[in-house]
XYZ file of C-alpha atoms in Angstrom:
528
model
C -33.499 52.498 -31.450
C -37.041 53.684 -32.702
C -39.230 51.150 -34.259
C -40.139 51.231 -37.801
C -42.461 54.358 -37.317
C -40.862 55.650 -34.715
C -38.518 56.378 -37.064
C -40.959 58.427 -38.918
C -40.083 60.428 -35.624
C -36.448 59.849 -35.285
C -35.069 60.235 -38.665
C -30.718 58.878 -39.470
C -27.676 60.920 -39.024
C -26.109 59.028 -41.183
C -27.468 56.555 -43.709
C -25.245 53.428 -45.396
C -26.140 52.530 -48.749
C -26.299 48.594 -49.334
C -23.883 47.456 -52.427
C -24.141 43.682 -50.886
C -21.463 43.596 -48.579
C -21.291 41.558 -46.128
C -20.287 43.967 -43.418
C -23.183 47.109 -44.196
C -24.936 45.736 -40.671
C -21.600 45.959 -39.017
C -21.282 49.625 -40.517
C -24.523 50.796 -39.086
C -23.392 49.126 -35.427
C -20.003 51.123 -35.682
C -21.532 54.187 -36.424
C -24.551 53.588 -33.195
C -21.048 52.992 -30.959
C -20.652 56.987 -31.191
C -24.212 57.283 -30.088
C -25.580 58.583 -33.867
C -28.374 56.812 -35.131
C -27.837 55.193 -38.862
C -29.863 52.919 -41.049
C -28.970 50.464 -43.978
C -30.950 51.142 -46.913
C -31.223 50.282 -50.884
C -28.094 51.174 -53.053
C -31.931 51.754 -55.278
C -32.684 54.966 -53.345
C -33.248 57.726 -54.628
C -32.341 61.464 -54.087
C -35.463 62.444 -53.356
C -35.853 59.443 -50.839
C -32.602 59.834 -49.543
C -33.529 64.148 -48.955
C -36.873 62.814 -46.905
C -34.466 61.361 -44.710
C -32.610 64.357 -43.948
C -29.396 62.628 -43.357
C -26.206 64.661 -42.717
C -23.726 61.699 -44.113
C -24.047 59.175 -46.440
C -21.627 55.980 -46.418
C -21.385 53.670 -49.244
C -20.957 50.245 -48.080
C -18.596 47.397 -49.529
C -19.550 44.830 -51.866
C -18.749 41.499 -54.311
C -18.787 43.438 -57.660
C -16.676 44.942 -60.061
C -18.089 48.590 -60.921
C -16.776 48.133 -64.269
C -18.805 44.889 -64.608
C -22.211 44.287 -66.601
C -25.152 45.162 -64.028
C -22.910 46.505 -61.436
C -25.236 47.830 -58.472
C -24.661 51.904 -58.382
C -26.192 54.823 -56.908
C -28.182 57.620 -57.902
C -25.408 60.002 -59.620
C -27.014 62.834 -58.168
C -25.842 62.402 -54.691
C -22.597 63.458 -55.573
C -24.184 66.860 -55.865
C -26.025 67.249 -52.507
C -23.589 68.742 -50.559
C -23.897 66.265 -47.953
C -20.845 64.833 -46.887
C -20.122 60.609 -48.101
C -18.064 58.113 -47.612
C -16.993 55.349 -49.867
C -15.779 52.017 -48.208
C -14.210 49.650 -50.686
C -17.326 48.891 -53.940
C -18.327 52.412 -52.342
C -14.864 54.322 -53.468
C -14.478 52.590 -56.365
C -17.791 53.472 -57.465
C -17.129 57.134 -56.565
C -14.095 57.540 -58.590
C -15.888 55.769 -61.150
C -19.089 58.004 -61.740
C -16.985 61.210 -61.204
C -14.492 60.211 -64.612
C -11.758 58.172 -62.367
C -10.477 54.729 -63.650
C -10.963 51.788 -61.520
C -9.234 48.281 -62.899
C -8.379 45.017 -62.276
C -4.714 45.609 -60.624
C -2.656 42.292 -61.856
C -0.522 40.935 -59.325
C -1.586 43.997 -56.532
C -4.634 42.449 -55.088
C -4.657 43.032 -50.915
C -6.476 40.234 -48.351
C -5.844 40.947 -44.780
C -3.917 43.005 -42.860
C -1.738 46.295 -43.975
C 0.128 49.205 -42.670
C -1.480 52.371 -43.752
C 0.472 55.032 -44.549
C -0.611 58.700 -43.619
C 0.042 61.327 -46.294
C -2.525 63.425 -45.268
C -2.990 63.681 -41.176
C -6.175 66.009 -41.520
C -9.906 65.954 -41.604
C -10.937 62.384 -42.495
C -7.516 59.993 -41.379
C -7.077 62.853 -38.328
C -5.419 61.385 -35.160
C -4.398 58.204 -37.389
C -1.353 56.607 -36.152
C 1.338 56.064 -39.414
C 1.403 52.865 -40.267
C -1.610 51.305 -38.289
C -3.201 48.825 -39.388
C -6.105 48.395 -41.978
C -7.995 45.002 -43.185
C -7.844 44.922 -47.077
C -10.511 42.914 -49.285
C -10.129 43.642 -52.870
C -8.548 43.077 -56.288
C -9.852 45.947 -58.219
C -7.709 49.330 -57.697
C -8.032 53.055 -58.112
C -5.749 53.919 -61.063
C -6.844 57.464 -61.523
C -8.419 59.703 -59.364
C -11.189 62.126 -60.627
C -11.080 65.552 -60.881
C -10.277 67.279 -57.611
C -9.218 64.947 -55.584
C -6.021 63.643 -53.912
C -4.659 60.455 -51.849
C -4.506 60.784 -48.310
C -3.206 57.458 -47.480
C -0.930 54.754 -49.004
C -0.445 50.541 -48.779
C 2.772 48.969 -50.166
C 0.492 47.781 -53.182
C -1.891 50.673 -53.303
C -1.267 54.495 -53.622
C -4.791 55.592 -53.128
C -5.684 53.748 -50.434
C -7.379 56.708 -48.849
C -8.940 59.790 -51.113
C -11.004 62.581 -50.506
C -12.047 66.102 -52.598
C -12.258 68.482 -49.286
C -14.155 70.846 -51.589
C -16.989 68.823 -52.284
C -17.205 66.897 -48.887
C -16.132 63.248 -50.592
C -13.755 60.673 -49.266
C -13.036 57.153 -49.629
C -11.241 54.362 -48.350
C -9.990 51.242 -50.092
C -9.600 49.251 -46.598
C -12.745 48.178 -44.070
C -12.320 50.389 -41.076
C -15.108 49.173 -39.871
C -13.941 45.613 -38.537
C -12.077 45.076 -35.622
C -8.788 44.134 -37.703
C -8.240 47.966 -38.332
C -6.942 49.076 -35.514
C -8.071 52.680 -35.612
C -10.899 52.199 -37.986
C -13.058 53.403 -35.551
C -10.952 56.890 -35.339
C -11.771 57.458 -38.560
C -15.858 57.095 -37.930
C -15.565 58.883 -35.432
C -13.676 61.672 -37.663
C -16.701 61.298 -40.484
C -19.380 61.003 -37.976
C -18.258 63.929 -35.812
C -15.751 66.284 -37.364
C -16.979 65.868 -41.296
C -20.961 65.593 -40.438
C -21.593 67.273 -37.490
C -23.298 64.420 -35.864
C -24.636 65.120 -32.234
C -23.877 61.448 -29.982
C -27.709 61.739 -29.169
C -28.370 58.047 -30.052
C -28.435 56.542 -26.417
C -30.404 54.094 -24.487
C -32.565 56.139 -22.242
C -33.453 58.227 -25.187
C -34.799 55.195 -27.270
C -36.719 53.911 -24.224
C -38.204 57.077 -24.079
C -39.369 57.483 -27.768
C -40.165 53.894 -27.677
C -42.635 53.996 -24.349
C -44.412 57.042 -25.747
C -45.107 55.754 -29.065
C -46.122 52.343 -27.352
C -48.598 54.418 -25.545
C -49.712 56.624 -28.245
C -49.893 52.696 -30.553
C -51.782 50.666 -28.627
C -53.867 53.408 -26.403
C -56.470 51.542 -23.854
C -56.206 47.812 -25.749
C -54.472 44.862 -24.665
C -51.647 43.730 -25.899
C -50.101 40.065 -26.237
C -46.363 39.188 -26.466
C -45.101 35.360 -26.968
C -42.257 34.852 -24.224
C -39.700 32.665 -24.858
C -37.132 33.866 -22.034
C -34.313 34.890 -24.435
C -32.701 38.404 -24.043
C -35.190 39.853 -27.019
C -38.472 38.674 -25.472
C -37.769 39.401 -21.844
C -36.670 43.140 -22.870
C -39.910 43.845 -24.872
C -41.881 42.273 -21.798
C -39.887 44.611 -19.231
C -40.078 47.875 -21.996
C -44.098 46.899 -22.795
C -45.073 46.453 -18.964
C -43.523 49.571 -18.433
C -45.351 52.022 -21.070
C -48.744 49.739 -20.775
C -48.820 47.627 -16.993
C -51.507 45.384 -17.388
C -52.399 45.934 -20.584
C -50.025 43.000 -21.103
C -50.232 39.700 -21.293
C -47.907 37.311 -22.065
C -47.783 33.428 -23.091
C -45.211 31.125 -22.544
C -45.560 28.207 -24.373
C -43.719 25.413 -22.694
C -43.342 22.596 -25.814
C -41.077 20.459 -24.136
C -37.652 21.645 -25.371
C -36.681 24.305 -22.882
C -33.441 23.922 -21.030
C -33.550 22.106 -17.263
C -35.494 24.079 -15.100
C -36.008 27.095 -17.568
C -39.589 26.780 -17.358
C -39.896 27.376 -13.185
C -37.508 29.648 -13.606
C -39.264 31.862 -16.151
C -42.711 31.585 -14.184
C -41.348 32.676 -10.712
C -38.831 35.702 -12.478
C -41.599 37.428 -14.407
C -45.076 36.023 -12.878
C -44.347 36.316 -9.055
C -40.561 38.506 -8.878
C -41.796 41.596 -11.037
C -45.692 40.684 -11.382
C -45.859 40.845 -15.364
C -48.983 39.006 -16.116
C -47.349 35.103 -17.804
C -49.594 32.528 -18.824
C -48.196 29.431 -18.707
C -49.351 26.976 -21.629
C -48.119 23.053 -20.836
C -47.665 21.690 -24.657
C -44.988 19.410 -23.762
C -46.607 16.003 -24.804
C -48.070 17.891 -27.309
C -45.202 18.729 -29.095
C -42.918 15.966 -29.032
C -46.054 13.494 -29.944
C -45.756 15.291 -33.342
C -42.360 14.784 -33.601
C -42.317 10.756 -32.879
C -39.982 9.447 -35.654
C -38.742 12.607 -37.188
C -35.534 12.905 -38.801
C -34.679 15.433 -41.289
C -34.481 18.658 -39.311
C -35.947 20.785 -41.553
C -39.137 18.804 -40.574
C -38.581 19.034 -36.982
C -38.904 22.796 -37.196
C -41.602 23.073 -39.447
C -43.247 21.027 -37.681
C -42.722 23.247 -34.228
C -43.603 25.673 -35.913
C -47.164 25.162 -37.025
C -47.823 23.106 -34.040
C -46.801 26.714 -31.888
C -49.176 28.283 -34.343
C -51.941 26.509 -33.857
C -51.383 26.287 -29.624
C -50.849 30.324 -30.205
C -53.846 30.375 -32.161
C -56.061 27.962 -29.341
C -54.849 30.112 -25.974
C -54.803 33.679 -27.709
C -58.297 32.656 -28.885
C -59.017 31.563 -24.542
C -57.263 34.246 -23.078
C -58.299 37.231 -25.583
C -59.480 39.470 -27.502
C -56.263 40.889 -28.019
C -55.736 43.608 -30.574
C -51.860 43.615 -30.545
C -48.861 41.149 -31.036
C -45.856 41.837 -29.653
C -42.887 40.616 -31.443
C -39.106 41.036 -30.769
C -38.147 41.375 -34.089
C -34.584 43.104 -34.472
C -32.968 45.247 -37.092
C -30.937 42.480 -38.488
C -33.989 40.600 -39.242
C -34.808 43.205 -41.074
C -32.103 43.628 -42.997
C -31.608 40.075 -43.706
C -35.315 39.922 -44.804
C -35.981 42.873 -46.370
C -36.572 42.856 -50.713
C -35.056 46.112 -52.956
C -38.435 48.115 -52.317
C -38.170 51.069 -50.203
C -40.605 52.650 -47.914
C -41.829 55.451 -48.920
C -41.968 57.300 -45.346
C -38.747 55.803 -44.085
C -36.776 55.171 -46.900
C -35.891 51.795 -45.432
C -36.141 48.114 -47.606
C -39.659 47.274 -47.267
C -39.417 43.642 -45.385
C -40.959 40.667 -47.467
C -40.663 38.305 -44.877
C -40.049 37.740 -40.815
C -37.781 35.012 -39.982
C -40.063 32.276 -38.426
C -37.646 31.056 -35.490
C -37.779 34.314 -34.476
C -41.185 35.374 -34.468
C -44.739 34.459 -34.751
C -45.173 33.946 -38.096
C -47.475 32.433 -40.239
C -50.606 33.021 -38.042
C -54.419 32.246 -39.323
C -55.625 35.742 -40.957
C -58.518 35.763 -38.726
C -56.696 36.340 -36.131
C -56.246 40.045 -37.172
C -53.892 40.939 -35.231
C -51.697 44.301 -35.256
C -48.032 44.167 -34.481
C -45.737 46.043 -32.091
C -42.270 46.005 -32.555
C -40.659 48.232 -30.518
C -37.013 47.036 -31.150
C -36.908 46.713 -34.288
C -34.444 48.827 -35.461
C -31.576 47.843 -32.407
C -29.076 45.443 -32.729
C -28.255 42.079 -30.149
C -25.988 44.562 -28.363
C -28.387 47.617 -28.079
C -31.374 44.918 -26.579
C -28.701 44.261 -23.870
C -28.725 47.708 -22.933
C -31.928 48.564 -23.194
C -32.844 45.213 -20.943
C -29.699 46.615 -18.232
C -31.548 50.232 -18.209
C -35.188 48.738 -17.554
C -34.129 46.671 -14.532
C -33.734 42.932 -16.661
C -31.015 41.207 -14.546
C -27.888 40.182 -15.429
C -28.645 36.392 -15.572
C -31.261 36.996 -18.404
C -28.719 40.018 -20.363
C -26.103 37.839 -20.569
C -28.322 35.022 -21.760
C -26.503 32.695 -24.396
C -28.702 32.972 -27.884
C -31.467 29.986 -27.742
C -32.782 28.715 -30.674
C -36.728 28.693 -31.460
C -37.252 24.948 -31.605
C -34.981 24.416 -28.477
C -33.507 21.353 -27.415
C -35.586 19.036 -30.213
C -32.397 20.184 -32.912
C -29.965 19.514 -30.295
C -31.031 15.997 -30.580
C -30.229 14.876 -33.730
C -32.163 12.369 -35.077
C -35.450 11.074 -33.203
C -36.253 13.184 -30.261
C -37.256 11.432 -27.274
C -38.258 12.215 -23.488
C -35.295 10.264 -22.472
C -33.100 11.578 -24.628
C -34.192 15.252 -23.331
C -33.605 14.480 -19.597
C -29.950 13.279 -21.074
C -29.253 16.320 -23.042
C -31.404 18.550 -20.443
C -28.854 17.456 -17.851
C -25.475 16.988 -20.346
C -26.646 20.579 -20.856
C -26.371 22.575 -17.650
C -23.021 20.914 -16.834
C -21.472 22.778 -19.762
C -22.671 26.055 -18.496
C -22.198 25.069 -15.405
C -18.603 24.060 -15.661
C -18.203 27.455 -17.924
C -19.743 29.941 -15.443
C -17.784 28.055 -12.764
C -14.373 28.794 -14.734
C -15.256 32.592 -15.491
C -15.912 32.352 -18.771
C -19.506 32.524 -19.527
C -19.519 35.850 -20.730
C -16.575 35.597 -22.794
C -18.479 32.971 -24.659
C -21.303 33.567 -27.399
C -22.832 30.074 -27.215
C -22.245 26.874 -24.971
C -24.227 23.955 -25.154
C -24.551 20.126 -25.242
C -25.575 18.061 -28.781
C -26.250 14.393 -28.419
C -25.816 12.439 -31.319
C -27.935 9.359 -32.641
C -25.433 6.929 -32.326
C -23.770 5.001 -29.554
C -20.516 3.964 -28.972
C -18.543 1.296 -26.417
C -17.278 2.391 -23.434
C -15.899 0.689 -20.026
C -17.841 2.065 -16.361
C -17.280 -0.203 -13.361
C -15.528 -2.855 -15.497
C -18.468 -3.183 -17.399
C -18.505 -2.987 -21.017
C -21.116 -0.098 -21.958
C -22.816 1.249 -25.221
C -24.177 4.574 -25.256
C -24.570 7.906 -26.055
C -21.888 10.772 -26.998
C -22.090 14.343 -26.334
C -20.701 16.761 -28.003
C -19.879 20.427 -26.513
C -20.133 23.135 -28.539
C -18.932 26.737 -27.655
C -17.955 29.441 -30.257
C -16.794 32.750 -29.703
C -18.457 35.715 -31.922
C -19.910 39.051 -31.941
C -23.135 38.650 -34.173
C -23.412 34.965 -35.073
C -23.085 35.534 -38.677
C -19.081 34.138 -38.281
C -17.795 32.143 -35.347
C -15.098 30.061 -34.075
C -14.842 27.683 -31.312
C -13.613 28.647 -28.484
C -10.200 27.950 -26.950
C -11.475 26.268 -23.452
C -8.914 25.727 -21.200
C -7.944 21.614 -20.675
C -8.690 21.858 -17.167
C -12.136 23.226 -17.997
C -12.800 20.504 -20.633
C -11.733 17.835 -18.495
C -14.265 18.858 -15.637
C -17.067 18.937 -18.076
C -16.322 15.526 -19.426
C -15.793 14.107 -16.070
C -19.136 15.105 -14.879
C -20.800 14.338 -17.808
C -19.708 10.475 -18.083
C -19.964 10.158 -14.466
C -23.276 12.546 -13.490
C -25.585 11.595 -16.951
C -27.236 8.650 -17.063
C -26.820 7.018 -20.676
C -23.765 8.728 -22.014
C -20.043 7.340 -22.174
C -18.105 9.275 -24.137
C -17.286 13.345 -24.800
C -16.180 14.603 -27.599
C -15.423 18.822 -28.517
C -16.266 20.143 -31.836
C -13.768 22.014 -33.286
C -15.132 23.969 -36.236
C -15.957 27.597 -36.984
C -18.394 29.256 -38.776
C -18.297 28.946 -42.004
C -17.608 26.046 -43.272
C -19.824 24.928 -40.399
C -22.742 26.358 -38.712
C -23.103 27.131 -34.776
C -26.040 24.868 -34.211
C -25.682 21.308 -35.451
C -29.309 21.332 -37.258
């Protein structure tokens, strides 16, 4: 996917408008599964805004509001008018029937959570190929109670008679139900319907094409100067190294900052992969004393990061300074970063919410204004599971694809309390049993995150007949497709035992393991 002016090249088939729901990212990602390129903008945008983007469907996301309710987010009435084809999901049909003269209320006793049979009054055009009574995942109290003008039902629930509309005449549908999550079972029939059959998208939003666009605009970016990227050895980083060496070869140069936090042997590893295995110039800082001097009696881990943080500034700041000029940074900033960071403003060549801030554990932010650097961020309209392919079409190996997300300050808020050296070589090693263990039982990849947290207390425990008092570990692995929800995963016993075997028996300074059970919300996937 084309970077922010890239896009200025590459401009959305189909664009969502953002009413605050919480699935509008997974919207765009359904509609990029049928290979046609979409963006998440402003429910704020314009007509005229939205025409610069020459879109050929507009969807109209979910979202937590009433339309009837004081200060209701709507859109610009005038896109009812285009021509264009749209598509109202939840909010986005409601607020459709409302703005054409429809009534929308508050249906007493006929809210719908979860799952529903749909019922199929109208197998054509939009609900085409639909199986009657498949299933659809509900969210919402308010109901259609009249339909405007011109339009008719094309689908029923037991508690709702419109659950599907459409006026074929003017090119409008909507949908009470999410079809975009994977609890509808043919949700994605339906995009595919819109996308295809209704806007006359062309599936030209593949990976070879967006390495293509993205190498030549590297090229045309950065010309003759050098370029330097901050590699951390995560999926995002090692992609933009592999996509970067290939539009610019030694042009590149990039820094891995070794604080002290990576995973065992992570370090070598990274060194030997990209330095000696594919010859990408990697300059390898050793900060690890560095680091964890600065975080000698450090509790609150808030602190811990910001701390990181500024201390990885200011070694950024010291080696770019050794190592440079340099007129570029690289950064693997992603479109959900983005999104998530992005205020109401809109670009005025893209159309896209102007971001107001970069996410700090995922970039280099924050750096001294002298530094004058200019960014390129090739991925930053692709999603997690677009960087994978992207990495799997330049040549990145499986090993580093597949890589389980890593946070920014590492190991350090793994540890909770004070972070030590020998509480790293315990976690460090506490660590690579759980993967190990997981890999070993075919399940690595079914996995989104497995790791090892060591908590700041100890606990008594019998080795050898001899009473003990030490560490726990806790293993934490969640299943999830973005990160933004998870729940832990269902390990076999057999697994679980192995890992706690080897862990009480192979770590030096633990006695006890323990399996957190919680999903995401109430809890979070990392512990700090």
């Amino acid at each position: 996917m084309p970077s922010q002016q890239i896009a200025a090249q590459r401009k959305p088939s189909i664009v969502i408008l953002d009413f605050g729901s919480q699935y509008s990212e997974l919207i765009a990602r359904r509609i990029r599964e049928t290979e046609v390129f979409s963006l998440v903008i402003s429910h704020k945008t314009s007509v005229e805004e939205l025409l610069a983007l020459s879109p050929k469907g507009i969807i109209l996301s979910g979202g937590p509001s009433s339309v009837y309710s004081e200060g209701a987010p709507t859109c610009d009435p005038a896109i009812w008018d285009l021509g264009l084809p749209v598509l109202g999901v939840c909010y986005g049909m409601q607020l459709m029937v409302h703005q054409l003269g429809g009534q929308v209320e508050l249906a007493a006793g006929k809210a719908e959570y979860g799952k529903a049979p749909l019922h199929v009054d109208d197998p054509t055009s939009l609900l085409a190929n639909v199986d009657q009574g498949s299933t659809m995942w509900m969210s919402h109290g308010d109901s259609v109670q009249a339909l405007p003008e011109g339009f008719v039902a094309l689908a029923h629930t037991a508690n709702t008679p419109q659950a599907a509309i459409a006026s074929h005449t003017r090119n409008l549908y909507g949908v009470q139900f999410h079809p975009e999550v994977v609890h509808s079972s043919q949700g994605m029939v339906m995009i595919r319907n819109f996308v295809y059959q209704i806007c006359d998208c062309k599936p030209d939003w593949t990976t070879s094409a967006f390495i293509d666009e993205a190498i030549a605009y590297v090229k045309d970016q950065v010309g003759g100067k050098k370029v330097l990227l901050a590699l951390s050895g995560g999926v995002d980083s090692s992609t933009l190294a592999f996509l970067l060496h290939k539009a610019i070869g030694d042009q590149l140069t990039c820094m891995f900052i070794d604080q002290g936090f990576m995973r065992k042997g992570e370090p070598e590893f990274l060194m030997d992969f990209f330095d000696r295995k594919f010859h990408i110039n990697v300059q390898y800082i050793n900060a690890r004393e560095r680091f964890i001097s600065k975080l000698s009696g450090i509790i609150d881990p808030e602190e811990k990061r910001k701390i990181i943080g500024k201390e990885f500034i200011r070694v950024f700041e010291e080696e770019s300074n050794r190592l440079g000029p340099f007129d570029y940074l690289a950064q693997g900033t992603l479109y959900p970063d983005v999104i998530e960071s992005a205020g109401t403003n809109l670009d005025p060549k893209t159309g896209e919410r102007v971001a107001v801030k970069i996410k700090s554990h995922h970039n280099v932010g924050g750096l001294p204004k002298d530094l004058q650097f200019k960014l390129v961020e090739p991925l930053r309209r692709l999603f997690k599971d677009e960087v994978r392919k992207v990495g799997r079409s330049l040549g990145l190996p499986e090993e580093i694809v597949k890589r389980h997300p890593f946070p920014g300050p590492g190991l350090a808020i793994r540890i909770l309390g004070n972070v030590t050296n020998e509480k790293l070589d315990c976690l460090r090693d506490a660590d690579l049993i759980v993967r190990e263990e997981i890999r070993n039982a075919g399940l690595y990849d079914e996995v989104w995150q497995a790791f090892a947290v060591l908590l700041p207390v100890c606990s008594v425990g019998v080795m050898g007949d001899q009473r003990t008092y030490a560490w726990p570990i806790v293993i934490r692995c969640v299943s999830s497709e973005d990160g933004m929800t998870a729940d832990w995963s269902r390990l076999p016993y057999e697994t679980l035992e192995c890992i706690a075997n080897r862990i009480v028996n192979e770590v030096k300074g633990v006695n006890r393991v323990v399996l957190d059970i919680t999903s995401k919300p109430p809890g979070t996937i990392e512990w700090e």
